[in-house]
Amino acid sequence: MIKEFFTEKGIIIPAVTTAQMKEIDRIAVEETGPNLYQMMENAGRNLAGITMKVLGNNWREQNIIVIAGTGGNGGGGICAARHLANHGRNVKVCITEQNKLKEVPAYQLHILKSTNAKIISPKELRYEKPDLIIDALIGYNLSGEPEGKALELIKWTEKQLCIKISLDVPSGIDATSGSKSKHFIKPDLTLTLALPKAGLLPDLTGELYLGDIGIAGSVYKRIGIDIPDSFFNGNYIFPLSIQEEVLLY
């Protein structure tokens, strides 16, 4: 586990456990805002932005595959796919079980259908040769080993020789402890959301970035997390690092 991360300017950003992040989400959704629709939109837009930055100018022929679960993490990936499609990118979305999407991710899928993005089934992945994969399968809610379609998509992703970007937490990694499942995604870059998760060990995440999803600092302070005022400071996304000899426990 990691206690805290650092920005490029040396500002300390505290890490959170799964339990703490669930409580932060609960307070935001039930009491203070932003609501789930807003947070998912913010997450997806940030994810699309960093994906376009990674692709640079060589994007027109790039085949982007978004693998998405049925919960909030999947909804963020579906939202990112829409933004990528709206910016002219060639993007396909593969959802573990489309008929089991929760309400807010289902709304993101509804909006996505108005774009040129393609929705493909897990079976169709065998025909794809991706240049970049966005992992939006599980997020911080992993409990036990991945199974079913999620496991199938993780195994497929493991075999692909391309750029991989994970949203919030790489699929198959415990957000609190950093323990690895038998099969897990090892990304080149991870965009974690709100606050970094304690299990985001540097050998598991690739480059690590933090994305703002609109949660006020007062929400964190309500559960005893003291964060710097305005730590995003004009940036919706910024890189993070750790000092292992000081921060691991």
CSV table of C-alpha atoms in Angstrom, one decimal:
chain,number,residue,atom,x,y,z
A,1,MET,CA,0.0,0.0,0.0
A,2,ILE,CA,1.0,3.6,-0.6
A,3,LYS,CA,0.2,6.4,1.8
A,4,GLU,CA,0.7,9.3,-0.6
A,5,PHE,CA,1.8,10.4,-4.0
A,6,PHE,CA,3.6,13.5,-5.3
A,7,THR,CA,2.9,16.0,-8.0
A,8,GLU,CA,5.7,17.2,-10.3
A,9,LYS,CA,6.0,20.3,-8.0
A,10,GLY,CA,6.3,18.1,-4.9
A,11,ILE,CA,2.8,18.6,-3.5
A,12,ILE,CA,1.7,15.6,-1.5
A,13,ILE,CA,-1.5,13.9,-2.6
A,14,PRO,CA,-2.9,11.4,-0.1
A,15,ALA,CA,-3.9,7.9,-1.3
A,16,VAL,CA,-7.3,6.3,-0.5
A,17,THR,CA,-8.5,2.8,0.1
A,18,THR,CA,-11.4,1.2,-1.7
A,19,ALA,CA,-13.6,1.8,1.4
A,20,GLN,CA,-12.6,5.4,1.6
A,21,MET,CA,-13.4,6.0,-2.1
A,22,LYS,CA,-16.8,4.3,-1.8
A,23,GLU,CA,-17.6,6.8,1.0
A,24,ILE,CA,-16.4,9.7,-1.0
A,25,ASP,CA,-18.6,8.6,-3.9
A,26,ARG,CA,-21.5,8.2,-1.5
A,27,ILE,CA,-21.2,11.6,0.0
A,28,ALA,CA,-20.9,13.2,-3.5
A,29,VAL,CA,-23.9,11.3,-5.0
A,30,GLU,CA,-26.2,11.5,-2.0
A,31,GLU,CA,-25.4,14.9,-0.4
A,32,THR,CA,-23.0,17.3,-2.1
A,33,GLY,CA,-22.8,16.5,-5.8
A,34,PRO,CA,-21.6,16.1,-8.4
A,35,ASN,CA,-23.9,13.3,-9.3
A,36,LEU,CA,-22.9,10.1,-11.1
A,37,TYR,CA,-23.8,11.4,-14.6
A,38,GLN,CA,-21.5,14.4,-14.0
A,39,MET,CA,-18.6,12.4,-12.6
A,40,MET,CA,-18.8,9.9,-15.3
A,41,GLU,CA,-18.8,12.6,-18.0
A,42,ASN,CA,-15.8,14.2,-16.4
A,43,ALA,CA,-13.9,10.9,-16.1
A,44,GLY,CA,-14.7,10.0,-19.7
A,45,ARG,CA,-13.7,13.4,-21.1
A,46,ASN,CA,-10.4,13.3,-19.2
A,47,LEU,CA,-9.7,9.8,-20.4
A,48,ALA,CA,-10.4,10.7,-24.0
A,49,GLY,CA,-8.1,13.7,-23.7
A,50,ILE,CA,-5.1,11.7,-22.4
A,51,THR,CA,-5.7,9.1,-25.0
A,52,MET,CA,-5.5,11.6,-27.8
A,53,LYS,CA,-2.3,13.0,-26.2
A,54,VAL,CA,-0.8,9.5,-26.2
A,55,LEU,CA,-1.8,9.0,-29.9
A,56,GLY,CA,-0.4,12.3,-30.9
A,57,ASN,CA,-0.6,13.1,-34.6
A,58,ASN,CA,-0.7,9.5,-35.7
A,59,TRP,CA,-4.3,8.9,-35.0
A,60,ARG,CA,-6.2,8.6,-38.3
A,61,GLU,CA,-5.4,5.0,-38.9
A,62,GLN,CA,-5.2,3.9,-35.3
A,63,ASN,CA,-7.7,1.2,-34.1
A,64,ILE,CA,-8.8,2.0,-30.6
A,65,ILE,CA,-10.7,-0.6,-28.6
A,66,VAL,CA,-12.5,0.2,-25.4
A,67,ILE,CA,-13.2,-2.8,-23.2
A,68,ALA,CA,-15.9,-1.8,-20.7
A,69,GLY,CA,-17.7,-3.4,-17.7
A,70,THR,CA,-21.3,-2.8,-16.7
A,71,GLY,CA,-20.6,-0.3,-13.8
A,72,GLY,CA,-19.2,3.2,-13.4
A,73,ASN,CA,-15.7,2.3,-14.7
A,74,GLY,CA,-17.3,0.9,-17.9
A,75,GLY,CA,-19.5,4.0,-18.2
A,76,GLY,CA,-16.4,6.2,-18.1
A,77,GLY,CA,-14.8,4.2,-20.9
A,78,ILE,CA,-18.0,4.4,-23.0
A,79,CYS,CA,-18.1,8.2,-22.5
A,80,ALA,CA,-14.4,8.4,-23.5
A,81,ALA,CA,-15.3,6.4,-26.7
A,82,ARG,CA,-17.9,9.0,-27.6
A,83,HIS,CA,-15.5,11.9,-27.2
A,84,LEU,CA,-12.9,10.1,-29.2
A,85,ALA,CA,-15.4,9.4,-32.0
A,86,ASN,CA,-16.5,13.0,-31.9
A,87,HIS,CA,-12.9,14.0,-32.5
A,88,GLY,CA,-12.6,11.8,-35.5
A,89,ARG,CA,-10.9,8.8,-33.9
A,90,ASN,CA,-11.6,5.2,-35.1
A,91,VAL,CA,-13.0,3.6,-31.9
A,92,LYS,CA,-14.8,0.4,-31.1
A,93,VAL,CA,-16.5,-0.5,-27.8
A,94,CYS,CA,-16.7,-4.0,-26.4
A,95,ILE,CA,-19.0,-4.3,-23.3
A,96,THR,CA,-18.8,-7.4,-21.1
A,97,GLU,CA,-22.6,-7.8,-20.9
A,98,GLN,CA,-24.5,-5.0,-22.6
A,99,ASN,CA,-27.9,-6.1,-21.2
A,100,LYS,CA,-26.6,-5.7,-17.7
A,101,LEU,CA,-25.4,-2.1,-17.9
A,102,LYS,CA,-26.4,0.0,-14.9
A,103,GLU,CA,-28.5,3.1,-15.4
A,104,VAL,CA,-25.8,5.7,-15.8
A,105,PRO,CA,-23.5,3.7,-18.0
A,106,ALA,CA,-26.6,2.7,-20.1
A,107,TYR,CA,-27.2,6.4,-20.7
A,108,GLN,CA,-23.6,6.8,-21.9
A,109,LEU,CA,-24.2,4.0,-24.3
A,110,HIS,CA,-27.4,5.7,-25.5
A,111,ILE,CA,-25.4,8.8,-26.3
A,112,LEU,CA,-22.6,6.8,-27.9
A,113,LYS,CA,-25.0,5.3,-30.5
A,114,SER,CA,-25.3,8.8,-32.1
A,115,THR,CA,-21.6,8.7,-33.1
A,116,ASN,CA,-19.6,6.7,-35.6
A,117,ALA,CA,-18.2,4.5,-32.9
A,118,LYS,CA,-18.9,0.8,-33.3
A,119,ILE,CA,-20.2,-1.5,-30.6
A,120,ILE,CA,-18.8,-5.1,-30.9
A,121,SER,CA,-19.3,-8.2,-28.9
A,122,PRO,CA,-16.6,-10.1,-27.0
A,123,LYS,CA,-16.6,-12.8,-29.6
A,124,GLU,CA,-15.8,-10.2,-32.3
A,125,LEU,CA,-12.6,-9.2,-30.6
A,126,ARG,CA,-10.7,-12.1,-32.1
A,127,TYR,CA,-10.8,-10.3,-35.4
A,128,GLU,CA,-9.4,-7.0,-34.1
A,129,LYS,CA,-5.8,-5.8,-34.2
A,130,PRO,CA,-5.8,-2.8,-31.8
A,131,ASP,CA,-3.3,0.0,-31.8
A,132,LEU,CA,-4.5,1.1,-28.4
A,133,ILE,CA,-6.8,-0.5,-25.7
A,134,ILE,CA,-8.6,1.4,-23.1
A,135,ASP,CA,-9.3,-0.8,-20.0
A,136,ALA,CA,-12.5,0.3,-18.4
A,137,LEU,CA,-13.6,-3.1,-17.0
A,138,ILE,CA,-13.6,-3.0,-13.2
A,139,GLY,CA,-12.1,0.1,-11.5
A,140,TYR,CA,-11.6,0.2,-7.8
A,141,ASN,CA,-14.4,-2.3,-7.0
A,142,LEU,CA,-12.5,-5.6,-7.6
A,143,SER,CA,-13.5,-8.3,-5.2
A,144,GLY,CA,-11.8,-11.6,-5.6
A,145,GLU,CA,-10.6,-12.9,-8.9
A,146,PRO,CA,-12.1,-11.5,-12.1
A,147,GLU,CA,-14.5,-13.9,-13.8
A,148,GLY,CA,-16.9,-14.4,-16.7
A,149,LYS,CA,-16.7,-12.0,-19.6
A,150,ALA,CA,-14.4,-9.6,-17.6
A,151,LEU,CA,-11.8,-12.4,-17.2
A,152,GLU,CA,-12.2,-13.2,-20.9
A,153,LEU,CA,-11.5,-9.6,-21.9
A,154,ILE,CA,-8.5,-9.4,-19.5
A,155,LYS,CA,-7.0,-12.5,-21.0
A,156,TRP,CA,-7.5,-11.1,-24.5
A,157,THR,CA,-5.9,-7.8,-23.6
A,158,GLU,CA,-2.9,-9.6,-22.0
A,159,LYS,CA,-2.0,-11.0,-25.4
A,160,GLN,CA,-2.2,-7.8,-27.4
A,161,LEU,CA,1.0,-6.0,-28.3
A,162,CYS,CA,-0.2,-2.4,-28.3
A,163,ILE,CA,-0.6,0.6,-26.0
A,164,LYS,CA,-2.8,0.0,-23.1
A,165,ILE,CA,-4.5,2.7,-20.9
A,166,SER,CA,-6.4,1.8,-17.7
A,167,LEU,CA,-9.1,3.9,-16.1
A,168,ASP,CA,-8.8,4.4,-12.3
A,169,VAL,CA,-7.2,1.0,-11.5
A,170,PRO,CA,-5.8,-1.6,-13.9
A,171,SER,CA,-8.3,-4.5,-14.1
A,172,GLY,CA,-7.2,-7.4,-12.0
A,173,ILE,CA,-5.4,-5.3,-9.4
A,174,ASP,CA,-6.8,-4.7,-5.9
A,175,ALA,CA,-7.2,-0.9,-5.4
A,176,THR,CA,-6.2,-1.0,-1.7
A,177,SER,CA,-3.4,-3.6,-1.5
A,178,GLY,CA,-2.0,-3.7,-5.0
A,179,SER,CA,-2.3,-7.5,-5.0
A,180,LYS,CA,-2.5,-9.1,-8.5
A,181,SER,CA,-5.1,-11.5,-9.7
A,182,LYS,CA,-3.9,-14.5,-11.8
A,183,HIS,CA,-4.8,-12.5,-14.9
A,184,PHE,CA,-4.5,-8.8,-14.9
A,185,ILE,CA,-4.0,-5.9,-17.2
A,186,LYS,CA,-0.6,-4.2,-17.1
A,187,PRO,CA,-1.1,-0.8,-18.8
A,188,ASP,CA,1.4,1.7,-20.2
A,189,LEU,CA,-0.6,4.4,-18.5
A,190,THR,CA,-3.2,4.6,-15.7
A,191,LEU,CA,-5.6,7.6,-15.3
A,192,THR,CA,-6.8,7.3,-11.7
A,193,LEU,CA,-9.7,9.5,-10.6
A,194,ALA,CA,-10.5,11.9,-7.7
A,195,LEU,CA,-7.6,10.7,-5.5
A,196,PRO,CA,-5.0,8.0,-6.2
A,197,LYS,CA,-5.7,4.5,-4.8
A,198,ALA,CA,-3.4,3.0,-2.3
A,199,GLY,CA,-2.7,-0.1,-4.4
A,200,LEU,CA,-1.4,1.7,-7.4
A,201,LEU,CA,2.1,0.4,-7.2
A,202,PRO,CA,4.5,1.8,-9.8
A,203,ASP,CA,5.3,-1.5,-11.4
A,204,LEU,CA,1.6,-2.2,-12.1
A,205,THR,CA,0.3,1.2,-13.5
A,206,GLY,CA,2.8,2.4,-16.1
A,207,GLU,CA,2.8,6.2,-16.1
A,208,LEU,CA,0.3,7.4,-13.5
A,209,TYR,CA,-2.0,10.4,-13.9
A,210,LEU,CA,-4.7,11.9,-11.6
A,211,GLY,CA,-7.9,13.1,-13.2
A,212,ASP,CA,-10.3,15.7,-11.7
A,213,ILE,CA,-14.0,14.5,-11.7
A,214,GLY,CA,-15.3,17.5,-9.9
A,215,ILE,CA,-15.5,16.4,-6.2
A,216,ALA,CA,-14.9,19.3,-3.8
A,217,GLY,CA,-12.1,19.2,-1.3
A,218,SER,CA,-14.6,19.5,1.6
A,219,VAL,CA,-15.9,16.0,0.7
A,220,TYR,CA,-12.5,14.5,1.3
A,221,LYS,CA,-12.1,16.4,4.6
A,222,ARG,CA,-15.3,15.0,5.9
A,223,ILE,CA,-13.7,11.5,6.0
A,224,GLY,CA,-10.5,12.8,7.5
A,225,ILE,CA,-8.4,13.2,4.4
A,226,ASP,CA,-6.6,16.5,4.4
A,227,ILE,CA,-5.8,17.6,0.9
A,228,PRO,CA,-4.0,20.7,-0.4
A,229,ASP,CA,-6.4,23.5,-1.4
A,230,SER,CA,-7.0,23.6,-5.1
A,231,PHE,CA,-4.4,20.9,-5.8
A,232,PHE,CA,-5.5,20.5,-9.4
A,233,ASN,CA,-4.5,24.2,-9.8
A,234,GLY,CA,-5.8,24.8,-13.3
A,235,ASN,CA,-5.1,21.3,-14.6
A,236,TYR,CA,-7.7,18.6,-15.0
A,237,ILE,CA,-5.1,15.9,-15.3
A,238,PHE,CA,-1.5,15.8,-14.0
A,239,PRO,CA,1.2,13.1,-13.4
A,240,LEU,CA,1.9,11.5,-10.1
A,241,SER,CA,5.0,9.7,-8.6
A,242,ILE,CA,5.9,8.1,-5.3
A,243,GLN,CA,9.0,7.9,-3.1
A,244,GLU,CA,9.0,4.2,-2.3
A,245,GLU,CA,11.5,4.3,0.6
A,246,VAL,CA,9.3,6.8,2.4
A,247,LEU,CA,5.8,5.9,1.4
A,248,LEU,CA,5.4,2.2,1.3
A,249,TYR,CA,4.1,0.4,4.4
